[in-house]
Amino acid sequence: MKHGTKTLLALITAALSTAALAQPKTTFSIANTATWGSKNYNPFTPAASHLPPTLSAIHETLFYVNALDGKVTPVLGTKYTWSPDNKTLTISTRPGVKWSDGKAFSANDVAYTFNLIKANPALDLTGIWKNGVASVKATNPNTVAITFSKVNTPLFYYVAHLPIVPQHVWSTVKDPLTYTNENPVGTGPFVAEAYSQQAIRVLKNPNYWMKGQPYVDAVAWYSSTGNDASLLKMLKGETDYGYIAIPNPKTDYQAKGPNFQYWWPVNNVNALYFNTTKAPFNDPAFRRAIASAINTKDVAQKAYAGVVPAADPTAIIPSQQKAWKPATAASLAPRFDPAAADKALTAAGYRKNAQGQRLGKDGKPLPTLKILVGAGWTDFITMGQVIGNNLKPLGINTSIDQQVFSSYSGSFQTANFDMGVSWGWGSGPTPYNLYYQSFAPEFSAPVGKTAASNLAHYTNPALTKAIAAFSTTSSVAAQKQATSTMVTTVLRDMPWVPLTARVGFNVYNTTRFTGFPDDDNAYNDASAPDTVGARLMFLNVKPK
Amino acid sequence: MPYLLRKFGLLLFTLWVAATLNFILPRLVPGDPVGAMMARYQGQLSPDAVEALKIAYGLNNQGSALQEYFAYLGRLLQGNFGVSTSQFPTPVTQIIGQAAPWTIGLIGITTVLSFLIGSAFGLYSAWRRGGRVADALPPLALFLNSMPYFWVALVLIYTFALKRNVFPVGGNLDPFLEPGTAQWWSSLIRHAILPALTIIITAAGGWLITMRNNVMGVMAEDYLAFARAKGLSERRILNRYVLRNALLPSFTAFGMALGFVVGGSILVETVFSYPGLGLYLYNAVTALDYPLMQAIFLFIAIAVLVANFLVDAFYVVLDPRVRDGKGS
């Protein structure tokens, strides 16, 4: 009997200690601003379809390229070199790395992953195989050679960020497109643990290749339905981090105490896009005149209460200006000058009639021009109102056209708008990504068809040539030359007016953890917690 | 029987109309799902994803709209609703299976509860007409019934979730709980109370007014005077004659309300971020997720039509006039 009690006690102790083990000691908690779908850790499905930890905690990439300044952080790749003709990219892979199931990682896994998305074009979300890659081979267990049929050096950004999956697991998968990878095997600092509609948790990978890191035992994401609900979690101190766009982080968050902090680095722009497929916006002279009538400083001040600055007229973000902004840009950029705008319009053939209305080239008064914004997006609506007030003295009437999200984006993409406020539909480690995705002819489309990202539906042969020139060299000097042409061409033609900066939305609480990225230590680009860059934050945050 | 057969034929025809509208309506929204996805990523997604996504979603070669329509009808008949594009690659049926219990549980139970509570108070208010409480009920009911739904929800959230931490702000469960345990159940109930209260507060008033009017109508009937003259007890009159007759019209409306359980939940579920069909429908519409949208719309249509048909069928039992084919 006594023996029996002892066994029972031992059993209970064992059960209790396993239960205690199951609760991680330090959990880094994230307020997720959205809900998520079903259990899916397939890294090749679009970001909204797979769970937040997929790219940021479980699967790793070859490198991390910081979109703010282009700095490259080695991950599974340790070093990369371009051949002299830029047609071969040789990548050394990290030795001694193990998959979370204990098997060794090698260059073969990298080659396998690239060829997997070649065999399944639906998985190739960044167009790696469509944009010049011809073959990917492991030349030895620690080296991968990527050959290109056409030179495309900026593609490195996407090559670097392709999530690498284990060959020994994925080679048995029948349909990788619909595979939900419920027990993911990765090389990342964390392994999947709990999943529900309310929260997701990943635990520290004890065999992670970086010794001593991560410092936290677990990362947990808590779902909510929007910014307000997430902010509430942050204000209550329930979570340590959130990627939350709030109207004024200074008063709404930072003012609550010294541990309530935010880091909102500029990573993109908001711009006024002109529909260059229709009059009067098809006339560069008209667009330039409008541009010089808009007071972008006032737009930024009114829309973001001084938290977000006005955009640079070239749309190049501050962290890239030193390296990439051409010296000639300043003289070409439109200056806010209503009187000059008025004269320029008249000179271009748009006269004013006796009632002060601006006339089109056909002599009839211009119709009321609509400014397309998202329904209820107060920042964009404010921008539209300031622009409307700026254009009124020129005799141009405007109205704000609010559309729900899907028709907002659809109207832009099918060229069914006059002018509209949207963000830069492209971003990356150099201004190339923004200019390429915003103005390349292949991302435009005829009116009525969906353009991928060229919202202004604007092309210019000189610009197209410069884009090609940039992508076919690995010489920074030549790329600077090409950037200069892109920037000056766009400044002359003004298919858009960059209005305000656009920022990342890191909101965090230093009560429990330190080591968050900020201006002094910008080791990532304020990456959202489901993206490649967030992994660096999870590796660097330290319990106090 | 021909009555029921006729009703059933009508049900099938209406279903076909619903399925067809269901095909047309989502396509009238400007934009396409891939475009919406590009926009959602705000410049983070390479435009080359467009090609990849089109292949993934089966949007690359669909043929003409007519071919698409017949393919859609064919799949419907097989019960194949396709794969959600916003939660790719989850089959739509799986999402509905996951969400439906929450909606049916929350909205279904509260609809029944508000019907019972409202009708009981309505009966009381009519039966005890002249009493202070009984006469105060109808204006109160009208007031509650006309309050905007989301406003009540916001007031409740503000008072009980933000000011005092009595109930959670939203959601359906606390994280990391083992399903079926006592903790899990208490968490489930704690999360359901505010949304349930919102529905009951706003819906019960309507039932109260309907029931009160019905009872007043019945009370004016000659057969009640006769029953009283005969010396039947008040209790017997109330149960056998008043309640049964007064419930009949309310019952039709109740059947309809049950049918709308699925569709009527969008506002509650969005405000309380309760992961039911309404929230998924809202998300599907904003993400232009046609397959999910269509499946949920169809689900709503079927629920309403079937509820209607059942009420019609039940009427045969309840009301002899219908059975004999004299009523219409």
Short mmCIF file of C-alpha atoms in Angstrom, two decimals, chain A residues 23 35-38 40 42 45-50 121-128 130-131 155 157-158 177-180 193-201 220-222 224-225 229 232 236 238 243 267-268 377 403-411 413-414 416 423-427 436-437 443 450 452-453 502 525 531, chain B residues 28-32 34-58 83-91 94-95 98 102 157 161-162 164-165 167-177 184 187 191 269-275 279-280 282-288:
data_model
loop_
_atom_site.label_atom_id
_atom_site.label_comp_id
_atom_site.label_asym_id
_atom_site.label_seq_id
_atom_site.Cartn_x
_atom_site.Cartn_y
_atom_site.Cartn_z
CA GLN A 23 4.50 26.67 -19.80
CA THR A 35 -7.39 37.26 -37.11
CA TRP A 36 -5.91 34.33 -38.99
CA GLY A 37 -7.30 31.40 -40.90
CA SER A 38 -6.84 27.69 -40.55
CA ASN A 40 -1.28 26.53 -42.39
CA ASN A 42 3.14 26.53 -45.88
CA THR A 45 1.28 30.56 -49.81
CA PRO A 46 0.61 34.32 -49.69
CA ALA A 47 1.28 35.92 -46.30
CA ALA A 48 -2.38 36.30 -45.31
CA SER A 49 -2.96 32.59 -45.85
CA HIS A 50 -0.24 31.17 -43.64
CA PRO A 121 4.90 28.19 -60.74
CA ALA A 122 1.98 28.94 -58.41
CA LEU A 123 4.45 28.88 -55.50
CA ASP A 124 6.81 31.38 -57.13
CA LEU A 125 5.28 34.45 -55.51
CA THR A 126 8.27 36.68 -56.22
CA GLY A 127 8.70 35.64 -59.85
CA ILE A 128 12.22 34.27 -59.38
CA LYS A 130 10.10 34.31 -64.50
CA ASN A 131 12.67 37.05 -64.15
CA LEU A 155 16.40 39.90 -58.09
CA TYR A 157 16.38 40.74 -52.91
CA TYR A 158 13.86 38.00 -53.71
CA LEU A 177 0.39 24.22 -53.43
CA THR A 178 -2.40 22.98 -51.18
CA TYR A 179 -0.12 21.40 -48.56
CA THR A 180 -0.74 23.02 -45.19
CA GLU A 193 3.55 24.54 -30.72
CA ALA A 194 0.01 25.77 -29.98
CA TYR A 195 -2.55 26.96 -32.49
CA SER A 196 -6.08 28.29 -32.00
CA GLN A 197 -8.17 31.11 -33.42
CA GLN A 198 -7.20 33.21 -30.39
CA ALA A 199 -3.48 32.63 -30.11
CA ILE A 200 -0.48 30.96 -31.66
CA ARG A 201 2.65 30.03 -29.78
CA ALA A 220 3.04 34.16 -28.85
CA TRP A 221 0.68 35.99 -31.22
CA TYR A 222 -2.73 37.07 -29.91
CA SER A 224 -7.66 40.76 -32.57
CA THR A 225 -9.84 42.39 -35.15
CA ALA A 229 -8.27 46.25 -30.08
CA LEU A 232 -5.83 48.28 -26.04
CA LYS A 236 -2.99 47.30 -20.74
CA GLU A 238 -0.78 42.44 -21.92
CA TYR A 243 2.62 46.44 -35.52
CA ASN A 267 9.82 52.97 -45.53
CA ASN A 268 7.62 54.19 -48.36
CA TRP A 377 -9.45 56.25 -44.16
CA GLN A 403 -14.57 53.54 -51.95
CA VAL A 404 -14.44 50.35 -49.90
CA PHE A 405 -11.16 48.51 -50.10
CA SER A 406 -11.81 46.16 -53.00
CA SER A 407 -13.32 48.80 -55.26
CA TYR A 408 -10.68 51.31 -54.15
CA SER A 409 -7.87 49.06 -55.38
CA GLY A 410 -9.92 47.87 -58.35
CA SER A 411 -10.62 51.43 -59.54
CA GLN A 413 -5.89 49.06 -61.20
CA THR A 414 -8.46 49.30 -63.97
CA ASN A 416 -11.31 53.96 -63.51
CA TRP A 423 0.95 54.24 -51.17
CA GLY A 424 3.98 53.34 -53.26
CA TRP A 425 3.08 49.93 -54.69
CA GLY A 426 6.60 48.62 -54.40
CA SER A 427 9.42 48.90 -51.92
CA TYR A 436 10.15 49.44 -61.31
CA GLN A 437 6.89 48.28 -59.75
CA PHE A 443 2.79 46.14 -64.52
CA THR A 450 -6.27 45.00 -64.02
CA ALA A 452 -0.65 44.81 -61.19
CA SER A 453 0.92 47.91 -59.68
CA ARG A 502 4.83 56.19 -45.07
CA ASP A 525 13.16 47.72 -41.05
CA THR A 531 7.67 38.85 -42.21
CA LEU B 28 -20.38 43.26 -59.96
CA VAL B 29 -17.88 44.53 -57.38
CA PRO B 30 -15.03 46.25 -59.21
CA GLY B 31 -11.60 44.66 -59.00
CA ASP B 32 -10.58 41.03 -58.77
CA VAL B 34 -5.68 38.92 -57.02
CA GLY B 35 -5.78 42.69 -57.43
CA ALA B 36 -7.28 43.06 -53.97
CA MET B 37 -4.52 40.90 -52.56
CA MET B 38 -1.84 43.01 -54.26
CA ALA B 39 -3.41 46.10 -52.72
CA ARG B 40 -3.60 44.52 -49.28
CA TYR B 41 0.16 43.98 -49.20
CA GLN B 42 0.74 47.69 -49.73
CA GLY B 43 3.78 47.32 -51.91
CA GLN B 44 5.29 44.36 -50.03
CA LEU B 45 4.28 41.77 -52.63
CA SER B 46 6.10 41.52 -55.91
CA PRO B 47 3.78 42.14 -58.88
CA ASP B 48 5.07 38.84 -60.20
CA ALA B 49 2.89 37.25 -57.57
CA VAL B 50 -0.07 38.06 -59.80
CA GLU B 51 0.79 35.25 -62.22
CA ALA B 52 1.49 32.81 -59.39
CA LEU B 53 -1.71 33.67 -57.54
CA LYS B 54 -3.83 33.38 -60.68
CA ILE B 55 -2.57 29.83 -61.18
CA ALA B 56 -3.04 29.03 -57.51
CA TYR B 57 -6.62 30.32 -57.42
CA GLY B 58 -7.52 28.79 -60.76
CA VAL B 83 -11.01 26.68 -52.08
CA SER B 84 -11.03 29.98 -50.21
CA THR B 85 -8.71 32.53 -51.81
CA SER B 86 -8.21 34.62 -48.68
CA GLN B 87 -7.39 31.57 -46.56
CA PHE B 88 -5.79 29.58 -49.34
CA PRO B 89 -5.64 26.53 -49.55
CA THR B 90 -8.40 25.81 -47.03
CA PRO B 91 -11.57 24.39 -48.62
CA GLN B 94 -13.99 23.50 -43.87
CA ILE B 95 -14.14 27.20 -43.00
CA GLN B 98 -15.48 25.75 -38.33
CA TRP B 102 -20.27 29.51 -33.25
CA ILE B 157 -18.30 46.97 -24.42
CA ALA B 161 -15.14 45.49 -20.89
CA LEU B 162 -13.24 48.78 -20.99
CA ARG B 164 -14.63 47.54 -15.72
CA ASN B 165 -12.83 44.42 -16.71
CA PHE B 167 -16.15 40.74 -19.68
CA PRO B 168 -13.68 40.42 -22.56
CA VAL B 169 -13.76 42.99 -25.36
CA GLY B 170 -14.30 40.39 -28.05
CA GLY B 171 -13.47 36.99 -29.39
CA ASN B 172 -14.95 33.65 -28.44
CA LEU B 173 -12.36 32.01 -26.14
CA ASP B 174 -9.22 32.67 -24.14
CA PRO B 175 -6.02 31.33 -25.69
CA PHE B 176 -4.25 28.09 -24.80
CA LEU B 177 -7.18 26.24 -23.20
CA TRP B 184 -12.79 26.26 -21.43
CA SER B 187 -14.24 31.16 -20.93
CA HIS B 191 -17.14 35.63 -24.08
CA GLU B 269 -19.91 39.18 -34.92
CA THR B 270 -17.95 42.06 -36.40
CA VAL B 271 -18.37 44.30 -33.38
CA PHE B 272 -17.43 41.52 -30.95
CA SER B 273 -14.98 39.87 -33.39
CA TYR B 274 -16.84 36.63 -32.79
CA PRO B 275 -15.47 34.10 -35.31
CA LEU B 279 -17.40 37.75 -39.49
CA TYR B 280 -16.10 35.42 -42.19
CA TYR B 282 -17.47 40.35 -43.84
CA ASN B 283 -13.84 39.35 -44.29
CA ALA B 284 -14.61 37.47 -47.49
CA VAL B 285 -16.30 40.50 -49.01
CA THR B 286 -13.42 42.83 -48.19
CA ALA B 287 -10.88 40.34 -49.55
CA LEU B 288 -13.03 39.58 -52.64
#
